């Protein structure tokens, strides 16, 4: 039974370590919680292996007391690791990190553990703090060292953490500044303009994304599906005031049945029922056999009035 | 070391049987090298290089011959040319390479390149290549090439940060080192540093304007990453005429023309690319993309269907088929194609795109499925207004076609 208990304890400790290591937690958590958890696992392992032999040989010896102390210390340290890991996991479960996306930039990349760090390819990133004051240090997982450079822009997903200590859930490279530079240097850069809009959307910079889309459409109005794609994407984030002009442009430009459908749908989702009704009617006038528009219009009428 | 006279006879017979086959010419070069007829070997391999510029064994052997003749610059150049494309090389060429490494008073920088070549069959050779290259740097022997070798090995070992340091040292020592610029472009590209990638590609081409590889690389990046189609066309115009038989180059030129709206010129090239490479789904996807922009939706659909037929496991083609069917107001078939694409997409992409699928189901008046789809989707994205709306307009008790008819009757 005791062995099973140890095994369960070790498995839970391993889980805690894994939870902490998988995410780019901030430096204080990395240097406190992870070594504590790892040390606790080690201490418990040594104590549990040595305990039966020591107990048999010297029942009342000081060594036995030392081992018992090691057990208690290990247990306490493991508890700290569990709490830290639980905070990380609960944040994810409760979706508390989903909305806090912040822009940052790499200020420095420092190798860890001296020469050994170069072998293990482990480093820490010093980032601009998301609140604009000072810096934040984030450990970099092994193998990731070569992907980053000083001055590179990142997007951080920041979680509230426990006891008011926020931490970074994950970070991704924000390529928007790169594309902005390329577009500035080369106004003919069609693909870079497209990617710029995408990067802004990914970073939830909706106004910048919308501006980039319009900038692109001004130069390339033949790419009609682009307006539809971004119009719906913006609407997905409830950015209706930015989405609707794009979807209206799509209807005017193509007059496609699908364009009427999505404009009607988005107007309705935005609470502009009368305009939605009018759009669907206009679509039906143009496509009298469009069962989808017909269904939507009928369904629209069945809905209770907004407000 | 083998029967040279029988080998020579067989080589002669093979060359008569198929004059275009490069392999007998490599064997001939080997025979000449081993018999000490270095000038003949050099001529044979130079002719081979003209006809097959990317032949790995041929270029490596040409490097060994140049080294034997004391021409270290050419030897390094040919070794780099061979190593541009990784390949499994002939056992006999490996033996020659080992002899070349052991030859006395050889340039350390050149030997480092040979160890880099051996790394293709034995990764432990990477450390040796780095050590020998460092010796070359200290001795001032072809410093740029030595730094370059270190950079490539470091990259292959998964240390792009160290690779960049060495590659930058290589171009600092010799700003005309085209391969070092090309590798810098690769590392920058991997990091997503587009501005530096493009600069490095431009420098590679400037250093060797006659090299088709650098020209095609720059044009490809200009089209696919930057979207400067006009500049890409200018770059492609500098390619030798023979390259127009290459499906890749034809496809690139066509893409640039489509980007510029010059469809009449692009279409024959796109069709030609599908003839040159009829088994590559991407050729048909490019064709579909061009038709789409020309508003020829039926043709676009056919091209994407062909791409999906060639690569049934490729989600992109199925998605495009779905979009074309949707544009053609065939939502029911579009939903089926979308379903095939969803089955192939990674989970994160499925989450991102399933909302579209739910609406396709609604547009196809498959109401129960549409509602079930939206119920499932909204669990992962509770804020999605499209899903919320779908759940509002499709009642829980909806019955597909009957419900649609009911809706229609109510409307009228």
mmCIF file with all atom_site columns, N, CA, C and O in Angstrom, chain A residues 194-243:
data_model
loop_
_atom_site.group_PDB
_atom_site.id
_atom_site.type_symbol
_atom_site.label_atom_id
_atom_site.label_alt_id
_atom_site.label_comp_id
_atom_site.label_asym_id
_atom_site.label_entity_id
_atom_site.label_seq_id
_atom_site.pdbx_PDB_ins_code
_atom_site.Cartn_x
_atom_site.Cartn_y
_atom_site.Cartn_z
_atom_site.occupancy
_atom_site.B_iso_or_equiv
_atom_site.pdbx_formal_charge
_atom_site.auth_seq_id
_atom_site.auth_comp_id
_atom_site.auth_asym_id
_atom_site.auth_atom_id
_atom_site.pdbx_PDB_model_num
ATOM 1   N N  . UNK A 1 194 ? -1.618  41.121 -46.947 1.00 0.00 ? 194 UNK A N  1
ATOM 2   C CA . UNK A 1 194 ? -2.582  40.107 -46.488 1.00 0.00 ? 194 UNK A CA 1
ATOM 3   C C  . UNK A 1 194 ? -2.153  39.548 -45.140 1.00 0.00 ? 194 UNK A C  1
ATOM 4   O O  . UNK A 1 194 ? -2.950  39.390 -44.220 1.00 0.00 ? 194 UNK A O  1
ATOM 5   N N  . UNK A 1 195 ? -0.860  39.237 -45.043 1.00 0.00 ? 195 UNK A N  1
ATOM 6   C CA . UNK A 1 195 ? -0.364  38.635 -43.804 1.00 0.00 ? 195 UNK A CA 1
ATOM 7   C C  . UNK A 1 195 ? -0.417  39.628 -42.634 1.00 0.00 ? 195 UNK A C  1
ATOM 8   O O  . UNK A 1 195 ? -0.602  39.238 -41.485 1.00 0.00 ? 195 UNK A O  1
ATOM 9   N N  . UNK A 1 196 ? -0.242  40.896 -42.973 1.00 0.00 ? 196 UNK A N  1
ATOM 10  C CA . UNK A 1 196 ? -0.310  41.923 -41.929 1.00 0.00 ? 196 UNK A CA 1
ATOM 11  C C  . UNK A 1 196 ? -1.706  41.936 -41.307 1.00 0.00 ? 196 UNK A C  1
ATOM 12  O O  . UNK A 1 196 ? -1.860  41.965 -40.073 1.00 0.00 ? 196 UNK A O  1
ATOM 13  N N  . UNK A 1 197 ? -2.726  41.888 -42.157 1.00 0.00 ? 197 UNK A N  1
ATOM 14  C CA . UNK A 1 197 ? -4.104  41.866 -41.650 1.00 0.00 ? 197 UNK A CA 1
ATOM 15  C C  . UNK A 1 197 ? -4.320  40.629 -40.771 1.00 0.00 ? 197 UNK A C  1
ATOM 16  O O  . UNK A 1 197 ? -4.929  40.712 -39.693 1.00 0.00 ? 197 UNK A O  1
ATOM 17  N N  . UNK A 1 198 ? -3.788  39.503 -41.211 1.00 0.00 ? 198 UNK A N  1
ATOM 18  C CA . UNK A 1 198 ? -3.933  38.250 -40.466 1.00 0.00 ? 198 UNK A CA 1
ATOM 19  C C  . UNK A 1 198 ? -3.282  38.370 -39.084 1.00 0.00 ? 198 UNK A C  1
ATOM 20  O O  . UNK A 1 198 ? -3.877  37.973 -38.070 1.00 0.00 ? 198 UNK A O  1
ATOM 21  N N  . UNK A 1 199 ? -2.077  38.917 -39.050 1.00 0.00 ? 199 UNK A N  1
ATOM 22  C CA . UNK A 1 199 ? -1.364  39.050 -37.773 1.00 0.00 ? 199 UNK A CA 1
ATOM 23  C C  . UNK A 1 199 ? -2.135  39.955 -36.810 1.00 0.00 ? 199 UNK A C  1
ATOM 24  O O  . UNK A 1 199 ? -2.230  39.673 -35.626 1.00 0.00 ? 199 UNK A O  1
ATOM 25  N N  . UNK A 1 200 ? -2.695  41.051 -37.345 1.00 0.00 ? 200 UNK A N  1
ATOM 26  C CA . UNK A 1 200 ? -3.481  41.953 -36.489 1.00 0.00 ? 200 UNK A CA 1
ATOM 27  C C  . UNK A 1 200 ? -4.707  41.225 -35.945 1.00 0.00 ? 200 UNK A C  1
ATOM 28  O O  . UNK A 1 200 ? -5.068  41.382 -34.776 1.00 0.00 ? 200 UNK A O  1
ATOM 29  N N  . UNK A 1 201 ? -5.329  40.418 -36.776 1.00 0.00 ? 201 UNK A N  1
ATOM 30  C CA . UNK A 1 201 ? -6.508  39.673 -36.310 1.00 0.00 ? 201 UNK A CA 1
ATOM 31  C C  . UNK A 1 201 ? -6.118  38.690 -35.215 1.00 0.00 ? 201 UNK A C  1
ATOM 32  O O  . UNK A 1 201 ? -6.804  38.573 -34.199 1.00 0.00 ? 201 UNK A O  1
ATOM 33  N N  . UNK A 1 202 ? -5.044  37.982 -35.442 1.00 0.00 ? 202 UNK A N  1
ATOM 34  C CA . UNK A 1 202 ? -4.588  36.994 -34.457 1.00 0.00 ? 202 UNK A CA 1
ATOM 35  C C  . UNK A 1 202 ? -4.277  37.666 -33.112 1.00 0.00 ? 202 UNK A C  1
ATOM 36  O O  . UNK A 1 202 ? -4.451  37.064 -32.065 1.00 0.00 ? 202 UNK A O  1
ATOM 37  N N  . UNK A 1 203 ? -3.809  38.923 -33.194 1.00 0.00 ? 203 UNK A N  1
ATOM 38  C CA . UNK A 1 203 ? -3.464  39.648 -31.966 1.00 0.00 ? 203 UNK A CA 1
ATOM 39  C C  . UNK A 1 203 ? -4.658  40.418 -31.413 1.00 0.00 ? 203 UNK A C  1
ATOM 40  O O  . UNK A 1 203 ? -4.504  41.187 -30.461 1.00 0.00 ? 203 UNK A O  1
ATOM 41  N N  . UNK A 1 204 ? -5.827  40.203 -32.041 1.00 0.00 ? 204 UNK A N  1
ATOM 42  C CA . UNK A 1 204 ? -7.063  40.889 -31.630 1.00 0.00 ? 204 UNK A CA 1
ATOM 43  C C  . UNK A 1 204 ? -6.956  42.408 -31.760 1.00 0.00 ? 204 UNK A C  1
ATOM 44  O O  . UNK A 1 204 ? -7.586  43.146 -31.002 1.00 0.00 ? 204 UNK A O  1
ATOM 45  N N  . UNK A 1 205 ? -6.138  42.882 -32.676 1.00 0.00 ? 205 UNK A N  1
ATOM 46  C CA . UNK A 1 205 ? -6.084  44.323 -32.939 1.00 0.00 ? 205 UNK A CA 1
ATOM 47  C C  . UNK A 1 205 ? -7.055  44.586 -34.086 1.00 0.00 ? 205 UNK A C  1
ATOM 48  O O  . UNK A 1 205 ? -6.672  44.672 -35.258 1.00 0.00 ? 205 UNK A O  1
ATOM 49  N N  . UNK A 1 206 ? -8.330  44.648 -33.742 1.00 0.00 ? 206 UNK A N  1
ATOM 50  C CA . UNK A 1 206 ? -9.371  44.606 -34.767 1.00 0.00 ? 206 UNK A CA 1
ATOM 51  C C  . UNK A 1 206 ? -9.344  45.830 -35.675 1.00 0.00 ? 206 UNK A C  1
ATOM 52  O O  . UNK A 1 206 ? -9.543  45.710 -36.879 1.00 0.00 ? 206 UNK A O  1
ATOM 53  N N  . UNK A 1 207 ? -9.125  47.005 -35.092 1.00 0.00 ? 207 UNK A N  1
ATOM 54  C CA . UNK A 1 207 ? -9.124  48.216 -35.937 1.00 0.00 ? 207 UNK A CA 1
ATOM 55  C C  . UNK A 1 207 ? -7.961  48.187 -36.926 1.00 0.00 ? 207 UNK A C  1
ATOM 56  O O  . UNK A 1 207 ? -8.124  48.542 -38.093 1.00 0.00 ? 207 UNK A O  1
ATOM 57  N N  . UNK A 1 208 ? -6.803  47.762 -36.441 1.00 0.00 ? 208 UNK A N  1
ATOM 58  C CA . UNK A 1 208 ? -5.645  47.677 -37.334 1.00 0.00 ? 208 UNK A CA 1
ATOM 59  C C  . UNK A 1 208 ? -5.906  46.649 -38.428 1.00 0.00 ? 208 UNK A C  1
ATOM 60  O O  . UNK A 1 208 ? -5.550  46.848 -39.593 1.00 0.00 ? 208 UNK A O  1
ATOM 61  N N  . UNK A 1 209 ? -6.525  45.543 -38.041 1.00 0.00 ? 209 UNK A N  1
ATOM 62  C CA . UNK A 1 209 ? -6.820  44.494 -39.019 1.00 0.00 ? 209 UNK A CA 1
ATOM 63  C C  . UNK A 1 209 ? -7.769  45.020 -40.085 1.00 0.00 ? 209 UNK A C  1
ATOM 64  O O  . UNK A 1 209 ? -7.546  44.832 -41.292 1.00 0.00 ? 209 UNK A O  1
ATOM 65  N N  . UNK A 1 210 ? -8.819  45.701 -39.636 1.00 0.00 ? 210 UNK A N  1
ATOM 66  C CA . UNK A 1 210 ? -9.797  46.235 -40.574 1.00 0.00 ? 210 UNK A CA 1
ATOM 67  C C  . UNK A 1 210 ? -9.128  47.241 -41.524 1.00 0.00 ? 210 UNK A C  1
ATOM 68  O O  . UNK A 1 210 ? -9.350  47.220 -42.739 1.00 0.00 ? 210 UNK A O  1
ATOM 69  N N  . UNK A 1 211 ? -8.254  48.094 -40.951 1.00 0.00 ? 211 UNK A N  1
ATOM 70  C CA . UNK A 1 211 ? -7.556  49.083 -41.791 1.00 0.00 ? 211 UNK A CA 1
ATOM 71  C C  . UNK A 1 211 ? -6.687  48.375 -42.827 1.00 0.00 ? 211 UNK A C  1
ATOM 72  O O  . UNK A 1 211 ? -6.649  48.779 -44.004 1.00 0.00 ? 211 UNK A O  1
ATOM 73  N N  . UNK A 1 212 ? -6.011  47.300 -42.404 1.00 0.00 ? 212 UNK A N  1
ATOM 74  C CA . UNK A 1 212 ? -5.136  46.567 -43.335 1.00 0.00 ? 212 UNK A CA 1
ATOM 75  C C  . UNK A 1 212 ? -5.959  45.897 -44.439 1.00 0.00 ? 212 UNK A C  1
ATOM 76  O O  . UNK A 1 212 ? -5.542  45.852 -45.601 1.00 0.00 ? 212 UNK A O  1
ATOM 77  N N  . UNK A 1 213 ? -7.143  45.394 -44.074 1.00 0.00 ? 213 UNK A N  1
ATOM 78  C CA . UNK A 1 213 ? -8.003  44.747 -45.071 1.00 0.00 ? 213 UNK A CA 1
ATOM 79  C C  . UNK A 1 213 ? -8.469  45.766 -46.108 1.00 0.00 ? 213 UNK A C  1
ATOM 80  O O  . UNK A 1 213 ? -8.406  45.528 -47.319 1.00 0.00 ? 213 UNK A O  1
ATOM 81  N N  . UNK A 1 214 ? -8.908  46.932 -45.624 1.00 0.00 ? 214 UNK A N  1
ATOM 82  C CA . UNK A 1 214 ? -9.366  47.967 -46.569 1.00 0.00 ? 214 UNK A CA 1
ATOM 83  C C  . UNK A 1 214 ? -8.222  48.457 -47.442 1.00 0.00 ? 214 UNK A C  1
ATOM 84  O O  . UNK A 1 214 ? -8.401  48.695 -48.642 1.00 0.00 ? 214 UNK A O  1
ATOM 85  N N  . UNK A 1 215 ? -7.069  48.564 -46.834 1.00 0.00 ? 215 UNK A N  1
ATOM 86  C CA . UNK A 1 215 ? -5.872  48.968 -47.574 1.00 0.00 ? 215 UNK A CA 1
ATOM 87  C C  . UNK A 1 215 ? -5.623  47.970 -48.716 1.00 0.00 ? 215 UNK A C  1
ATOM 88  O O  . UNK A 1 215 ? -5.349  48.352 -49.855 1.00 0.00 ? 215 UNK A O  1
ATOM 89  N N  . UNK A 1 216 ? -5.752  46.691 -48.396 1.00 0.00 ? 216 UNK A N  1
ATOM 90  C CA . UNK A 1 216 ? -5.535  45.646 -49.395 1.00 0.00 ? 216 UNK A CA 1
ATOM 91  C C  . UNK A 1 216 ? -6.626  45.688 -50.474 1.00 0.00 ? 216 UNK A C  1
ATOM 92  O O  . UNK A 1 216 ? -6.338  45.616 -51.671 1.00 0.00 ? 216 UNK A O  1
ATOM 93  N N  . UNK A 1 217 ? -7.873  45.828 -50.027 1.00 0.00 ? 217 UNK A N  1
ATOM 94  C CA . UNK A 1 217 ? -8.982  45.796 -50.992 1.00 0.00 ? 217 UNK A CA 1
ATOM 95  C C  . UNK A 1 217 ? -8.955  46.998 -51.938 1.00 0.00 ? 217 UNK A C  1
ATOM 96  O O  . UNK A 1 217 ? -9.395  46.900 -53.083 1.00 0.00 ? 217 UNK A O  1
ATOM 97  N N  . UNK A 1 218 ? -8.431  48.118 -51.453 1.00 0.00 ? 218 UNK A N  1
ATOM 98  C CA . UNK A 1 218 ? -8.311  49.289 -52.324 1.00 0.00 ? 218 UNK A CA 1
ATOM 99  C C  . UNK A 1 218 ? -7.389  48.973 -53.492 1.00 0.00 ? 218 UNK A C  1
ATOM 100 O O  . UNK A 1 218 ? -7.656  49.360 -54.631 1.00 0.00 ? 218 UNK A O  1
ATOM 101 N N  . UNK A 1 219 ? -6.303  48.239 -53.183 1.00 0.00 ? 219 UNK A N  1
ATOM 102 C CA . UNK A 1 219 ? -5.337  47.891 -54.233 1.00 0.00 ? 219 UNK A CA 1
ATOM 103 C C  . UNK A 1 219 ? -5.796  46.691 -55.050 1.00 0.00 ? 219 UNK A C  1
ATOM 104 O O  . UNK A 1 219 ? -5.474  46.584 -56.230 1.00 0.00 ? 219 UNK A O  1
ATOM 105 N N  . UNK A 1 220 ? -6.497  45.756 -54.407 1.00 0.00 ? 220 UNK A N  1
ATOM 106 C CA . UNK A 1 220 ? -6.851  44.497 -55.075 1.00 0.00 ? 220 UNK A CA 1
ATOM 107 C C  . UNK A 1 220 ? -8.337  44.194 -54.912 1.00 0.00 ? 220 UNK A C  1
ATOM 108 O O  . UNK A 1 220 ? -8.715  43.215 -54.260 1.00 0.00 ? 220 UNK A O  1
ATOM 109 N N  . UNK A 1 221 ? -9.188  45.015 -55.533 1.00 0.00 ? 221 UNK A N  1
ATOM 110 C CA . UNK A 1 221 ? -10.633 44.787 -55.355 1.00 0.00 ? 221 UNK A CA 1
ATOM 111 C C  . UNK A 1 221 ? -11.107 43.482 -56.000 1.00 0.00 ? 221 UNK A C  1
ATOM 112 O O  . UNK A 1 221 ? -12.209 43.021 -55.702 1.00 0.00 ? 221 UNK A O  1
ATOM 113 N N  . UNK A 1 222 ? -10.262 42.884 -56.819 1.00 0.00 ? 222 UNK A N  1
ATOM 114 C CA . UNK A 1 222 ? -10.670 41.627 -57.465 1.00 0.00 ? 222 UNK A CA 1
ATOM 115 C C  . UNK A 1 222 ? -10.682 40.462 -56.469 1.00 0.00 ? 222 UNK A C  1
ATOM 116 O O  . UNK A 1 222 ? -11.284 39.422 -56.724 1.00 0.00 ? 222 UNK A O  1
ATOM 117 N N  . UNK A 1 223 ? -10.024 40.637 -55.322 1.00 0.00 ? 223 UNK A N  1
ATOM 118 C CA . UNK A 1 223 ? -9.993  39.578 -54.311 1.00 0.00 ? 223 UNK A CA 1
ATOM 119 C C  . UNK A 1 223 ? -11.243 39.648 -53.451 1.00 0.00 ? 223 UNK A C  1
ATOM 120 O O  . UNK A 1 223 ? -11.182 39.909 -52.246 1.00 0.00 ? 223 UNK A O  1
ATOM 121 N N  . UNK A 1 224 ? -12.384 39.398 -54.043 1.00 0.00 ? 224 UNK A N  1
ATOM 122 C CA . UNK A 1 224 ? -13.645 39.660 -53.354 1.00 0.00 ? 224 UNK A CA 1
ATOM 123 C C  . UNK A 1 224 ? -13.864 38.790 -52.125 1.00 0.00 ? 224 UNK A C  1
ATOM 124 O O  . UNK A 1 224 ? -14.450 39.227 -51.147 1.00 0.00 ? 224 UNK A O  1
ATOM 125 N N  . UNK A 1 225 ? -13.362 37.567 -52.172 1.00 0.00 ? 225 UNK A N  1
ATOM 126 C CA . UNK A 1 225 ? -13.629 36.670 -51.042 1.00 0.00 ? 225 UNK A CA 1
ATOM 127 C C  . UNK A 1 225 ? -12.918 37.161 -49.776 1.00 0.00 ? 225 UNK A C  1
ATOM 128 O O  . UNK A 1 225 ? -13.257 36.754 -48.662 1.00 0.00 ? 225 UNK A O  1
ATOM 129 N N  . UNK A 1 226 ? -11.954 38.029 -49.969 1.00 0.00 ? 226 UNK A N  1
ATOM 130 C CA . UNK A 1 226 ? -11.183 38.541 -48.833 1.00 0.00 ? 226 UNK A CA 1
ATOM 131 C C  . UNK A 1 226 ? -12.082 39.345 -47.881 1.00 0.00 ? 226 UNK A C  1
ATOM 132 O O  . UNK A 1 226 ? -11.987 39.216 -46.658 1.00 0.00 ? 226 UNK A O  1
ATOM 133 N N  . UNK A 1 227 ? -12.953 40.168 -48.462 1.00 0.00 ? 227 UNK A N  1
ATOM 134 C CA . UNK A 1 227 ? -13.854 40.987 -47.646 1.00 0.00 ? 227 UNK A CA 1
ATOM 135 C C  . UNK A 1 227 ? -14.799 40.087 -46.855 1.00 0.00 ? 227 UNK A C  1
ATOM 136 O O  . UNK A 1 227 ? -15.050 40.308 -45.666 1.00 0.00 ? 227 UNK A O  1
ATOM 137 N N  . UNK A 1 228 ? -15.297 39.060 -47.514 1.00 0.00 ? 228 UNK A N  1
ATOM 138 C CA . UNK A 1 228 ? -16.218 38.110 -46.889 1.00 0.00 ? 228 UNK A CA 1
ATOM 139 C C  . UNK A 1 228 ? -15.534 37.403 -45.712 1.00 0.00 ? 228 UNK A C  1
ATOM 140 O O  . UNK A 1 228 ? -16.070 37.334 -44.607 1.00 0.00 ? 228 UNK A O  1
ATOM 141 N N  . UNK A 1 229 ? -14.318 36.948 -45.979 1.00 0.00 ? 229 UNK A N  1
ATOM 142 C CA . UNK A 1 229 ? -13.561 36.204 -44.970 1.00 0.00 ? 229 UNK A CA 1
ATOM 143 C C  . UNK A 1 229 ? -13.316 37.060 -43.716 1.00 0.00 ? 229 UNK A C  1
ATOM 144 O O  . UNK A 1 229 ? -13.590 36.622 -42.588 1.00 0.00 ? 229 UNK A O  1
ATOM 145 N N  . UNK A 1 230 ? -12.836 38.284 -43.919 1.00 0.00 ? 230 UNK A N  1
ATOM 146 C CA . UNK A 1 230 ? -12.529 39.121 -42.759 1.00 0.00 ? 230 UNK A CA 1
ATOM 147 C C  . UNK A 1 230 ? -13.785 39.708 -42.124 1.00 0.00 ? 230 UNK A C  1
ATOM 148 O O  . UNK A 1 230 ? -13.831 39.906 -40.908 1.00 0.00 ? 230 UNK A O  1
ATOM 149 N N  . UNK A 1 231 ? -14.798 39.967 -42.952 1.00 0.00 ? 231 UNK A N  1
ATOM 150 C CA . UNK A 1 231 ? -16.050 40.460 -42.402 1.00 0.00 ? 231 UNK A CA 1
ATOM 151 C C  . UNK A 1 231 ? -16.619 39.463 -41.407 1.00 0.00 ? 231 UNK A C  1
ATOM 152 O O  . UNK A 1 231 ? -17.010 39.822 -40.286 1.00 0.00 ? 231 UNK A O  1
ATOM 153 N N  . UNK A 1 232 ? -16.617 38.195 -41.802 1.00 0.00 ? 232 UNK A N  1
ATOM 154 C CA . UNK A 1 232 ? -17.174 37.172 -40.907 1.00 0.00 ? 232 UNK A CA 1
ATOM 155 C C  . UNK A 1 232 ? -16.279 36.946 -39.690 1.00 0.00 ? 232 UNK A C  1
ATOM 156 O O  . UNK A 1 232 ? -16.748 36.691 -38.590 1.00 0.00 ? 232 UNK A O  1
ATOM 157 N N  . UNK A 1 233 ? -14.971 37.033 -39.933 1.00 0.00 ? 233 UNK A N  1
ATOM 158 C CA . UNK A 1 233 ? -14.025 36.828 -38.822 1.00 0.00 ? 233 UNK A CA 1
ATOM 159 C C  . UNK A 1 233 ? -14.204 37.924 -37.767 1.00 0.00 ? 233 UNK A C  1
ATOM 160 O O  . UNK A 1 233 ? -14.257 37.662 -36.569 1.00 0.00 ? 233 UNK A O  1
ATOM 161 N N  . UNK A 1 234 ? -14.319 39.168 -38.234 1.00 0.00 ? 234 UNK A N  1
ATOM 162 C CA . UNK A 1 234 ? -14.522 40.277 -37.289 1.00 0.00 ? 234 UNK A CA 1
ATOM 163 C C  . UNK A 1 234 ? -15.850 40.126 -36.553 1.00 0.00 ? 234 UNK A C  1
ATOM 164 O O  . UNK A 1 234 ? -15.944 40.380 -35.351 1.00 0.00 ? 234 UNK A O  1
ATOM 165 N N  . UNK A 1 235 ? -16.865 39.694 -37.295 1.00 0.00 ? 235 UNK A N  1
ATOM 166 C CA . UNK A 1 235 ? -18.173 39.510 -36.663 1.00 0.00 ? 235 UNK A CA 1
ATOM 167 C C  . UNK A 1 235 ? -18.110 38.419 -35.598 1.00 0.00 ? 235 UNK A C  1
ATOM 168 O O  . UNK A 1 235 ? -18.792 38.498 -34.575 1.00 0.00 ? 235 UNK A O  1
ATOM 169 N N  . UNK A 1 236 ? -17.292 37.422 -35.840 1.00 0.00 ? 236 UNK A N  1
ATOM 170 C CA . UNK A 1 236 ? -17.129 36.356 -34.860 1.00 0.00 ? 236 UNK A CA 1
ATOM 171 C C  . UNK A 1 236 ? -16.672 36.901 -33.516 1.00 0.00 ? 236 UNK A C  1
ATOM 172 O O  . UNK A 1 236 ? -16.970 36.337 -32.471 1.00 0.00 ? 236 UNK A O  1
ATOM 173 N N  . UNK A 1 237 ? -15.919 37.989 -33.552 1.00 0.00 ? 237 UNK A N  1
ATOM 174 C CA . UNK A 1 237 ? -15.473 38.639 -32.317 1.00 0.00 ? 237 UNK A CA 1
ATOM 175 C C  . UNK A 1 237 ? -16.412 39.784 -31.929 1.00 0.00 ? 237 UNK A C  1
ATOM 176 O O  . UNK A 1 237 ? -16.043 40.653 -31.145 1.00 0.00 ? 237 UNK A O  1
ATOM 177 N N  . UNK A 1 238 ? -17.571 39.796 -32.538 1.00 0.00 ? 238 UNK A N  1
ATOM 178 C CA . UNK A 1 238 ? -18.601 40.814 -32.261 1.00 0.00 ? 238 UNK A CA 1
ATOM 179 C C  . UNK A 1 238 ? -18.132 42.227 -32.604 1.00 0.00 ? 238 UNK A C  1
ATOM 180 O O  . UNK A 1 238 ? -18.596 43.201 -32.007 1.00 0.00 ? 238 UNK A O  1
ATOM 181 N N  . UNK A 1 239 ? -17.265 42.338 -33.548 1.00 0.00 ? 239 UNK A N  1
ATOM 182 C CA . UNK A 1 239 ? -16.807 43.664 -34.006 1.00 0.00 ? 239 UNK A CA 1
ATOM 183 C C  . UNK A 1 239 ? -17.704 44.073 -35.177 1.00 0.00 ? 239 UNK A C  1
ATOM 184 O O  . UNK A 1 239 ? -17.244 44.249 -36.317 1.00 0.00 ? 239 UNK A O  1
ATOM 185 N N  . UNK A 1 240 ? -18.983 44.235 -34.898 1.00 0.00 ? 240 UNK A N  1
ATOM 186 C CA . UNK A 1 240 ? -19.950 44.421 -35.984 1.00 0.00 ? 240 UNK A CA 1
ATOM 187 C C  . UNK A 1 240 ? -19.725 45.722 -36.752 1.00 0.00 ? 240 UNK A C  1
ATOM 188 O O  . UNK A 1 240 ? -19.916 45.769 -37.957 1.00 0.00 ? 240 UNK A O  1
ATOM 189 N N  . UNK A 1 241 ? -19.320 46.776 -36.023 1.00 0.00 ? 241 UNK A N  1
ATOM 190 C CA . UNK A 1 241 ? -19.161 48.067 -36.731 1.00 0.00 ? 241 UNK A CA 1
ATOM 191 C C  . UNK A 1 241 ? -18.024 47.994 -37.749 1.00 0.00 ? 241 UNK A C  1
ATOM 192 O O  . UNK A 1 241 ? -17.997 48.758 -38.705 1.00 0.00 ? 241 UNK A O  1
ATOM 193 N N  . UNK A 1 242 ? -17.059 47.056 -37.547 1.00 0.00 ? 242 UNK A N  1
ATOM 194 C CA . UNK A 1 242 ? -15.974 46.886 -38.513 1.00 0.00 ? 242 UNK A CA 1
ATOM 195 C C  . UNK A 1 242 ? -16.345 45.831 -39.555 1.00 0.00 ? 242 UNK A C  1
ATOM 196 O O  . UNK A 1 242 ? -15.927 45.911 -40.716 1.00 0.00 ? 242 UNK A O  1
ATOM 197 N N  . UNK A 1 243 ? -17.132 44.853 -39.142 1.00 0.00 ? 243 UNK A N  1
ATOM 198 C CA . UNK A 1 243 ? -17.463 43.737 -40.029 1.00 0.00 ? 243 UNK A CA 1
ATOM 199 C C  . UNK A 1 243 ? -18.492 44.131 -41.091 1.00 0.00 ? 243 UNK A C  1
ATOM 200 O O  . UNK A 1 243 ? -18.361 43.764 -42.269 1.00 0.00 ? 243 UNK A O  1
#
